[in-house]
Coordinates of C-alpha atoms and ligand atoms in Angstrom, one line a residue:
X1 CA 127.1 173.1 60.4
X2 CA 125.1 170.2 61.6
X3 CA 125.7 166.6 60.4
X4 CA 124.6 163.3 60.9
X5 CA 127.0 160.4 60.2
X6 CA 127.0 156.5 60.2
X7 CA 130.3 154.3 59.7
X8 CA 130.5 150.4 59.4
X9 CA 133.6 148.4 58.3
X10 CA 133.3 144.9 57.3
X11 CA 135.7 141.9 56.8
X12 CA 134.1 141.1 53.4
X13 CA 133.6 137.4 52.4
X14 CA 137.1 136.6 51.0
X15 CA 139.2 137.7 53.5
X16 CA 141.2 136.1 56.5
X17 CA 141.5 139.7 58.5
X18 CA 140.0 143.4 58.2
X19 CA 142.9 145.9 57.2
X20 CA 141.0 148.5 57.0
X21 CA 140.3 151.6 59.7
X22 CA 138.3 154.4 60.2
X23 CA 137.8 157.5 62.1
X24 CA 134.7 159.1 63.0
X25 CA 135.7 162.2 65.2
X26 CA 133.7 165.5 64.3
X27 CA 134.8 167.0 62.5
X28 CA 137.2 164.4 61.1
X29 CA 136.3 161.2 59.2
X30 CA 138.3 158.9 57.7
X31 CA 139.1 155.7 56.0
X32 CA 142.4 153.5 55.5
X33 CA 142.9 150.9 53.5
X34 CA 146.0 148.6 54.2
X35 CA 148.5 146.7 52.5
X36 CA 151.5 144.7 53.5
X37 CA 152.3 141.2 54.3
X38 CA 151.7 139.6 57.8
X39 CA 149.7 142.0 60.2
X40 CA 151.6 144.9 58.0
X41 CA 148.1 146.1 56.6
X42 CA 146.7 146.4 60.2
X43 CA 149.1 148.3 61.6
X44 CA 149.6 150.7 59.1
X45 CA 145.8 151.8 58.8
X46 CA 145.9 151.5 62.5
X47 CA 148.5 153.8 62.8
X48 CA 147.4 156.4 59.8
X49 CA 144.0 156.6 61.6
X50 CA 145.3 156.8 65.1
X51 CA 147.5 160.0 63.9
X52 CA 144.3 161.7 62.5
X53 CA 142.4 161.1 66.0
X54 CA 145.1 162.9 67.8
X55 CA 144.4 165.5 65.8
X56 CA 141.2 165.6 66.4
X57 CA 141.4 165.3 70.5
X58 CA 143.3 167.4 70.4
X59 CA 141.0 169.9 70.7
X60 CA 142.3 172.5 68.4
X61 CA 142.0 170.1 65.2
X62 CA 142.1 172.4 61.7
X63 CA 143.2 171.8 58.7
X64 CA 147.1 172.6 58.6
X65 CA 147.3 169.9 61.7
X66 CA 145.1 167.5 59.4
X67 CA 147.9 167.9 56.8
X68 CA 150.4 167.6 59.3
X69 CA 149.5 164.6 61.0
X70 CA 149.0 162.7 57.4
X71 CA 153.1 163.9 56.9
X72 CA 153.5 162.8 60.9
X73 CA 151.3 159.1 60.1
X74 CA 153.6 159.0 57.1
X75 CA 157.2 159.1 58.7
X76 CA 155.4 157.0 61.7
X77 CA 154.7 154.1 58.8
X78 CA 157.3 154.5 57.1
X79 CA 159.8 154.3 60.2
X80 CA 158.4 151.2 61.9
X81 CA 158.1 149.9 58.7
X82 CA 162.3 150.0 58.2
X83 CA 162.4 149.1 62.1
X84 CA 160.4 146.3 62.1
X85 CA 161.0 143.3 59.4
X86 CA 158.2 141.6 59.5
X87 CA 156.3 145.3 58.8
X88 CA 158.3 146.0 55.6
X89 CA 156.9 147.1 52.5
X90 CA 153.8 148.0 54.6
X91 CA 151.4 150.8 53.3
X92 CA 148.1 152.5 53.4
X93 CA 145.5 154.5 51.4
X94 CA 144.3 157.5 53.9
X95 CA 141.4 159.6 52.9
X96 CA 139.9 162.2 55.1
X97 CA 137.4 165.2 55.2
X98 CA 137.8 167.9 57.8
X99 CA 134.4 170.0 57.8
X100 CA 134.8 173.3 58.5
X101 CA 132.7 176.3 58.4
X102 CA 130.9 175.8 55.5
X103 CA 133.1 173.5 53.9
X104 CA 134.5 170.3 53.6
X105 CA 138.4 169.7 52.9
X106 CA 139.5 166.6 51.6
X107 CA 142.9 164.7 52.1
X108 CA 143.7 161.9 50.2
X109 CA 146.3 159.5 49.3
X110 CA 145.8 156.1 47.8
X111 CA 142.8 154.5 46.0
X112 CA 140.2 154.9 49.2
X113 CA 137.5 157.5 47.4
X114 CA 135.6 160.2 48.6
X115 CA 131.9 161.0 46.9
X116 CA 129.4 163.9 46.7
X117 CA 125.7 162.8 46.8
X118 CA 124.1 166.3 45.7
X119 CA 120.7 166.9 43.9
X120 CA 120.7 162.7 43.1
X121 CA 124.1 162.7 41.3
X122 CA 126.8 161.1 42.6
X123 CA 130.1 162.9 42.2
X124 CA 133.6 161.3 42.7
X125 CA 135.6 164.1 44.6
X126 CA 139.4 162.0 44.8
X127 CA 141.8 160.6 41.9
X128 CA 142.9 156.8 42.5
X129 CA 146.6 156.8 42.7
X130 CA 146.8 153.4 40.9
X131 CA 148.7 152.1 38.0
X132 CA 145.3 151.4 35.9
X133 CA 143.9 155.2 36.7
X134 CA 147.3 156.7 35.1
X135 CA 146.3 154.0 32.3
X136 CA 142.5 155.6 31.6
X137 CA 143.9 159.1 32.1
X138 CA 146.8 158.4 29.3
X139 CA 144.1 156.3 27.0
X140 CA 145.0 153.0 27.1
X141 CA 142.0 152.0 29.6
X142 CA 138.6 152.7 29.6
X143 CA 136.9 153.4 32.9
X144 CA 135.1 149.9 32.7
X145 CA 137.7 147.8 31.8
X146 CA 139.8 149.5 34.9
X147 CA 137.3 148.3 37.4
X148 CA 137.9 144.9 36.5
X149 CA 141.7 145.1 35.2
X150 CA 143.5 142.6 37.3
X151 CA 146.2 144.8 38.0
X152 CA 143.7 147.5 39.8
X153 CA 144.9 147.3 43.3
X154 CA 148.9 148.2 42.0
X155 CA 149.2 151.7 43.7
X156 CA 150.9 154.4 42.5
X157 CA 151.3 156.1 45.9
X158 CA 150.3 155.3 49.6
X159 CA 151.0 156.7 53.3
X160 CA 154.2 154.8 54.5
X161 CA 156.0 153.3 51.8
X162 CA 158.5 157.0 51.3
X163 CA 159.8 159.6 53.3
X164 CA 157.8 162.5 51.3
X165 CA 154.4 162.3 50.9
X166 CA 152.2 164.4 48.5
X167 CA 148.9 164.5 49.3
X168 CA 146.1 165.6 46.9
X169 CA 144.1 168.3 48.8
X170 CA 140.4 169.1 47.5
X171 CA 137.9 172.0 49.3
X172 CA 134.1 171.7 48.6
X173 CA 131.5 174.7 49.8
X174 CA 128.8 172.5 51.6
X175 CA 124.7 172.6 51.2
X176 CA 122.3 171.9 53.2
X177 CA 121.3 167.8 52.0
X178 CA 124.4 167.0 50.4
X179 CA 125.7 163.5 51.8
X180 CA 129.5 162.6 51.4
X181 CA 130.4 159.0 51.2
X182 CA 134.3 157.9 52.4
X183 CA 135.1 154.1 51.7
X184 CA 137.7 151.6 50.3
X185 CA 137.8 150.0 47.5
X186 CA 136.1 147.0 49.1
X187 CA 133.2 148.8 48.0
X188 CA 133.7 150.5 44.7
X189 CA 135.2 147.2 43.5
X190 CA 132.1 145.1 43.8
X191 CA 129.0 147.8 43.2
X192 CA 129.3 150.4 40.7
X193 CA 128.7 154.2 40.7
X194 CA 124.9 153.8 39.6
X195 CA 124.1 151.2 42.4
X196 CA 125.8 153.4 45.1
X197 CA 123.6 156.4 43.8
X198 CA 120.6 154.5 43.9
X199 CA 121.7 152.3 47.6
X200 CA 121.9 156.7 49.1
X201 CA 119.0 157.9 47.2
X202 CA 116.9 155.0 48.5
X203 CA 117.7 155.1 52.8
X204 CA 117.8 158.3 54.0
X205 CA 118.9 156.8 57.7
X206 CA 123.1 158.0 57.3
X207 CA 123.9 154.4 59.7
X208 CA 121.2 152.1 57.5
X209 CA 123.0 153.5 54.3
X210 CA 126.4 151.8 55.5
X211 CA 124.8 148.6 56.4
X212 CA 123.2 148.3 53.0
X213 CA 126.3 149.5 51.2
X214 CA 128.2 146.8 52.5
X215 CA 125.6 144.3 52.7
X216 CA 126.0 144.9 48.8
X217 CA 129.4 144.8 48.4
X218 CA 129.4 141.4 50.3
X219 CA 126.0 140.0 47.8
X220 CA 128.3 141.2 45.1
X221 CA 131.1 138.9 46.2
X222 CA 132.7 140.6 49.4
X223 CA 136.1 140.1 47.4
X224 CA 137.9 142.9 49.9
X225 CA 137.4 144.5 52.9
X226 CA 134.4 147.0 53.1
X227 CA 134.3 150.1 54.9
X228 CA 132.2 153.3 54.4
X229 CA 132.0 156.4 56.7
X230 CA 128.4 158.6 55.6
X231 CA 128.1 162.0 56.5
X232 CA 124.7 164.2 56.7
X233 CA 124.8 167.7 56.4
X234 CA 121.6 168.8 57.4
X235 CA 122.1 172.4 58.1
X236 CA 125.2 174.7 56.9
X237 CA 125.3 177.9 59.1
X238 CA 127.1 180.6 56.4
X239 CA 127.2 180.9 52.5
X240 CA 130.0 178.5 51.1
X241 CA 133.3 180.6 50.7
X242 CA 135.0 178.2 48.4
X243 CA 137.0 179.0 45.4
X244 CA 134.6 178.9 42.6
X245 CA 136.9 177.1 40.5
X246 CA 138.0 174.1 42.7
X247 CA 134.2 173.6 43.0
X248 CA 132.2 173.2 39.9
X249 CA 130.2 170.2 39.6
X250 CA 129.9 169.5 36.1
X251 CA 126.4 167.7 36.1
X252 CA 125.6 163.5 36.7
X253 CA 129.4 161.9 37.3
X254 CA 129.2 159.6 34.2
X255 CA 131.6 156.7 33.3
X256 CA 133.7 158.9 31.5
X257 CA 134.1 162.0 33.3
X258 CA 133.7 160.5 37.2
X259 CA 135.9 163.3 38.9
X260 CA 134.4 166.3 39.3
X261 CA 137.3 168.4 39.2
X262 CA 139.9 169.3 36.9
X263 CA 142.7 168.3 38.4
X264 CA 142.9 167.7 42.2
X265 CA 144.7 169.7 44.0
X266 CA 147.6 168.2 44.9
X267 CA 151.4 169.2 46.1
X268 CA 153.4 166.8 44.2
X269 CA 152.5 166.8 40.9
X270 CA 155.2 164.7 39.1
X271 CA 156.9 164.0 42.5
X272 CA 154.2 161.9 43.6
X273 CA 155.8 159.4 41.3
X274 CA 159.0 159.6 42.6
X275 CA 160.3 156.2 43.6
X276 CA 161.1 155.0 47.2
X277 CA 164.9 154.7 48.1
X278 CA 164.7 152.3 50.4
X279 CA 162.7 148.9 49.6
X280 CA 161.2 146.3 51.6
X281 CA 162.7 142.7 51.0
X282 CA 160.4 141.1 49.5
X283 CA 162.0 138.0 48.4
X284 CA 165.5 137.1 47.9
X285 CA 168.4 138.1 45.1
X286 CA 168.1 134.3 43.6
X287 CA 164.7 134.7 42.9
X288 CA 164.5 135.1 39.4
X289 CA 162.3 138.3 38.2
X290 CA 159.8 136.0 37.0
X291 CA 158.9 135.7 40.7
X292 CA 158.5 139.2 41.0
X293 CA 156.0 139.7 37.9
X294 CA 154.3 136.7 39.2
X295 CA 153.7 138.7 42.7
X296 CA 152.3 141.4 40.9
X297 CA 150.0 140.0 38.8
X298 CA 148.5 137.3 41.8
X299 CA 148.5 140.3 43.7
X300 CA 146.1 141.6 41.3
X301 CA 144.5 138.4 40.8
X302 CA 143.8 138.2 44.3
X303 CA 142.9 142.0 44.7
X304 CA 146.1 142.6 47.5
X305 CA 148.0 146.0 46.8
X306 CA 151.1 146.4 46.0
X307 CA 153.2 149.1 45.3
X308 CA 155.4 148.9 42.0
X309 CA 157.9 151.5 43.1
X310 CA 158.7 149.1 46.1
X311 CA 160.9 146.8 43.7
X312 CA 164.4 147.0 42.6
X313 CA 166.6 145.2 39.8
X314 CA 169.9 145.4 38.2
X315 CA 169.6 145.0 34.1
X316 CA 171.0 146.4 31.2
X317 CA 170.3 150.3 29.8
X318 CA 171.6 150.5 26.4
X319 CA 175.1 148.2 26.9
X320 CA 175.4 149.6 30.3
X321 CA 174.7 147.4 33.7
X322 CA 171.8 150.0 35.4
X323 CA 170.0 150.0 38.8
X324 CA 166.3 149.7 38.0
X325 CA 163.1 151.0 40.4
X326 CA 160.0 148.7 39.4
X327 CA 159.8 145.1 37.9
X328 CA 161.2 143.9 34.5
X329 CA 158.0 143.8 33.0
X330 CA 155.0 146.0 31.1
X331 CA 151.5 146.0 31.6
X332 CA 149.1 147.2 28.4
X333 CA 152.3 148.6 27.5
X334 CA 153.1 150.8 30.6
X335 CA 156.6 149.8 32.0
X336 CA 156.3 149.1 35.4
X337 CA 160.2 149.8 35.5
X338 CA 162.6 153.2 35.1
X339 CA 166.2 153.7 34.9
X340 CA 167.4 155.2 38.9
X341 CA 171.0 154.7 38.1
X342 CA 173.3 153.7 35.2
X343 CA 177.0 152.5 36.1
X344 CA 180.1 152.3 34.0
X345 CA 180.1 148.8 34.0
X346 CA 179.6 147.5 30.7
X347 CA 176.5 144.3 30.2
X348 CA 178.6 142.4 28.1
X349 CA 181.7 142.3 30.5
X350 CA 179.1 141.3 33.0
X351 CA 177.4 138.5 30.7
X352 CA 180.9 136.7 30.4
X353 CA 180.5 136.0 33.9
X354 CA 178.6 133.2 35.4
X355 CA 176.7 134.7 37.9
X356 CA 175.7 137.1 35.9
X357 CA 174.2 136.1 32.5
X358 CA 170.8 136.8 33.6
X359 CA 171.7 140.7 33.7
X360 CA 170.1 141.2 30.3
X361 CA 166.5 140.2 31.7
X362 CA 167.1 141.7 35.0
X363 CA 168.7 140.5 38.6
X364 CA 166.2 140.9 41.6
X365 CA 167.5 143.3 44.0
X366 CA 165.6 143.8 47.8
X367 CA 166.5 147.5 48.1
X368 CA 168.4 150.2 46.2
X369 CA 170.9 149.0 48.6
X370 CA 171.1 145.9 47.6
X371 CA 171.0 146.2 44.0
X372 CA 174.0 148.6 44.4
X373 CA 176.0 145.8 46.5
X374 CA 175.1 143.4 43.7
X375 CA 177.1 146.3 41.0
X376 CA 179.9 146.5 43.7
X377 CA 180.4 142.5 42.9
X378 CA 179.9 142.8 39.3
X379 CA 182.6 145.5 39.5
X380 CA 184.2 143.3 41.3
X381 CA 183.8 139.9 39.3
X382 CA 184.6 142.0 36.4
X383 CA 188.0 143.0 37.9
X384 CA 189.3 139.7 38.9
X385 CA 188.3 138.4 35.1
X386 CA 190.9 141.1 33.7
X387 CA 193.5 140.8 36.5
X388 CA 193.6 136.5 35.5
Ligands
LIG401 CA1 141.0 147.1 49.9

């Protein structure tokens, strides 16, 4: 296979720092998109990108080590993100494509995207992992209204933020003129699907594509960091040997029907979902939750990520005191909370105390940890009331 490629990453015109990377390594490409407070966005696309290029110095790159180094960049994230505490809570979107033979294979995790420019449609190839993409698929969203919904950068999973990482895995049979498109959502955020068609139909050069797709991104407001990674094919040696089935294209991508496929291929299904044990600390017990709904909805006003399953309280489950993954709150009427533990403790036992008549609308917790030391003194509190 021969391909020509063009990259360009951009700060946007919002932004106090770049947190995104990318990787342009043949045959790897890839883009990161980072989240996380102080440099926290940096290093973890840094260090998601910097696993991939091993991979691909290494000489002997194929596609089990691609999958391998994301589950390597994940435990690397996720560690110096526990080691370090001004690196908590840090994340990143990682989405790849590994050509080989006739094909390229897609990894992805996050909200980063992956296209297909092929006969002048444009075809989205990757499923967000946001809050408001589970919200279209389950009806409560259109597609337009998501790309402006304030809570659009909320992630439902990312590189880094939990020991096991599922990542969706897609395999395309490549032709000879077909241009893929890797970028953040720096870009898909300010242009839509029509305009990036028409930006790749219009310059054929794969390095003056990226310049004009974030020069439009940035005319359209450069809200976010931009980055976008173009790839050529210009000649494709053997007949694609992809599995008919993963591979339909279903005609023009549309605002309905964007992704391609059926379902992505992904190892985690339900488990993708699947909370973090151990939380960043975010803010502080006697912050009321109202602080933490706040976070999430200036983090959508102001476009940062953040990652809902990252949050822990300690409410009330139906008269008992219960440790909570999420925030005490709903959007559109999705709960951005679930149940991860009910104790024997009893709410209004707890509610006769002091300390803790807020229980009812939730207590801020930093960690699973500490939302179970917070029960341990409610147990205790509790027992010294009866023993007076
Ligand atoms: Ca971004």
């Amino acid at each position: 296979m021969r391909v020509r490629f063009g990259a360009a990453t951009d700060i946007g015109r919002a932004r106090g720092r770049n947190e995104d990377s990318y990787l342009v390594h043949e045959p790897l490409f890839a883009v990161a998109d980072g989240m996380g407070g102080h440099r926290g966005g940096d290093v973890a696309s840094s260090l998601a990108v910097a696993a991939l290029r091993r991979a691909a110095e290494s000489g002997n790159a194929s596609w089990s080590l691609l999958i391998e180094e994301f589950q390597e960049a994940n435990r690397e994230v996720f560690e110096r993100g526990n080691d370090q505490a001004e690196l908590h809570g840090m994340g990143t979107t990682l989405t790849a494509v590994f050509l080989m033979d006739a094909e390229a294979r897609i990894a992805h995790v996050g909200d980063s995207r992956a296209y297909l420019l092929r006969d002048g449609s444009l075809h989205l190839l990757t499923e967000d992992h946001t809050l408001v993409e589970r919200m279209v698929q389950a009806g409560k969203l259109t597609r337009t209204e998501a790309r402006h919904h304030p809570q659009r950068s909320i992630l439902t999973r990312a590189l880094g933020v939990e020991e096991d990482l599922p990542v969706d895995e897609v395999t395309l049979p490549l032709l000879a003129g077909d241009r893929l498109l890797l970028c953040t959502d720096g870009l898909t955020s300010m242009i839509d699907e029509d305009a990036i068609r028409d930006l790749l139909l219009g310059e054929p050069n794969s390095q003056a594509a990226c310049e004009g797709l974030i020069d439009a991104a940035n005319k359209a407001g450069g809200d976010d960091n931009i980055t976008v990674v173009l790839l050529d094919v210009e000649e494709v040696a053997q007949a694609p040997t992809g599995q008919a089935d993963t591979t339909t294209l279903t005609g023009a991508a549309s605002e309905d029907r964007p992704n391609v496929f059926a379902k992505p291929q992904g190892k985690g299904g339900a488990a993708a979902e699947k909370p973090a044990r151990r939380g960043p600390i975010r803010w502080r017990r006697p912050v009321a939750w109202g602080g933490a709904v706040l976070l999430v909805l200036l983090a959508g006003f102001f476009g940062v990520r953040t990652y809902a399953g990252h949050q822990w309280y300690v409410g009330d489950a139906d008269g008992q005191v219960a440790i909570y993954n999420g925030i005490p709150s709903e959007i559109v009427g999705f709960k951005l909370s679930h149940v991860e533990e009910v104790t024997d403790l009893q709410t209004v036992q707890a509610e006769r105390l002091q300390p803790w008549k807020g229980l009812e609308s939730g207590i801020t917790a930093s960690s699973f940890q500490d939302a179970q030391a917070i029960v341990d003194q409610i147990r205790l509190d509790i027992g010294a009331l009866g023993s007076s």
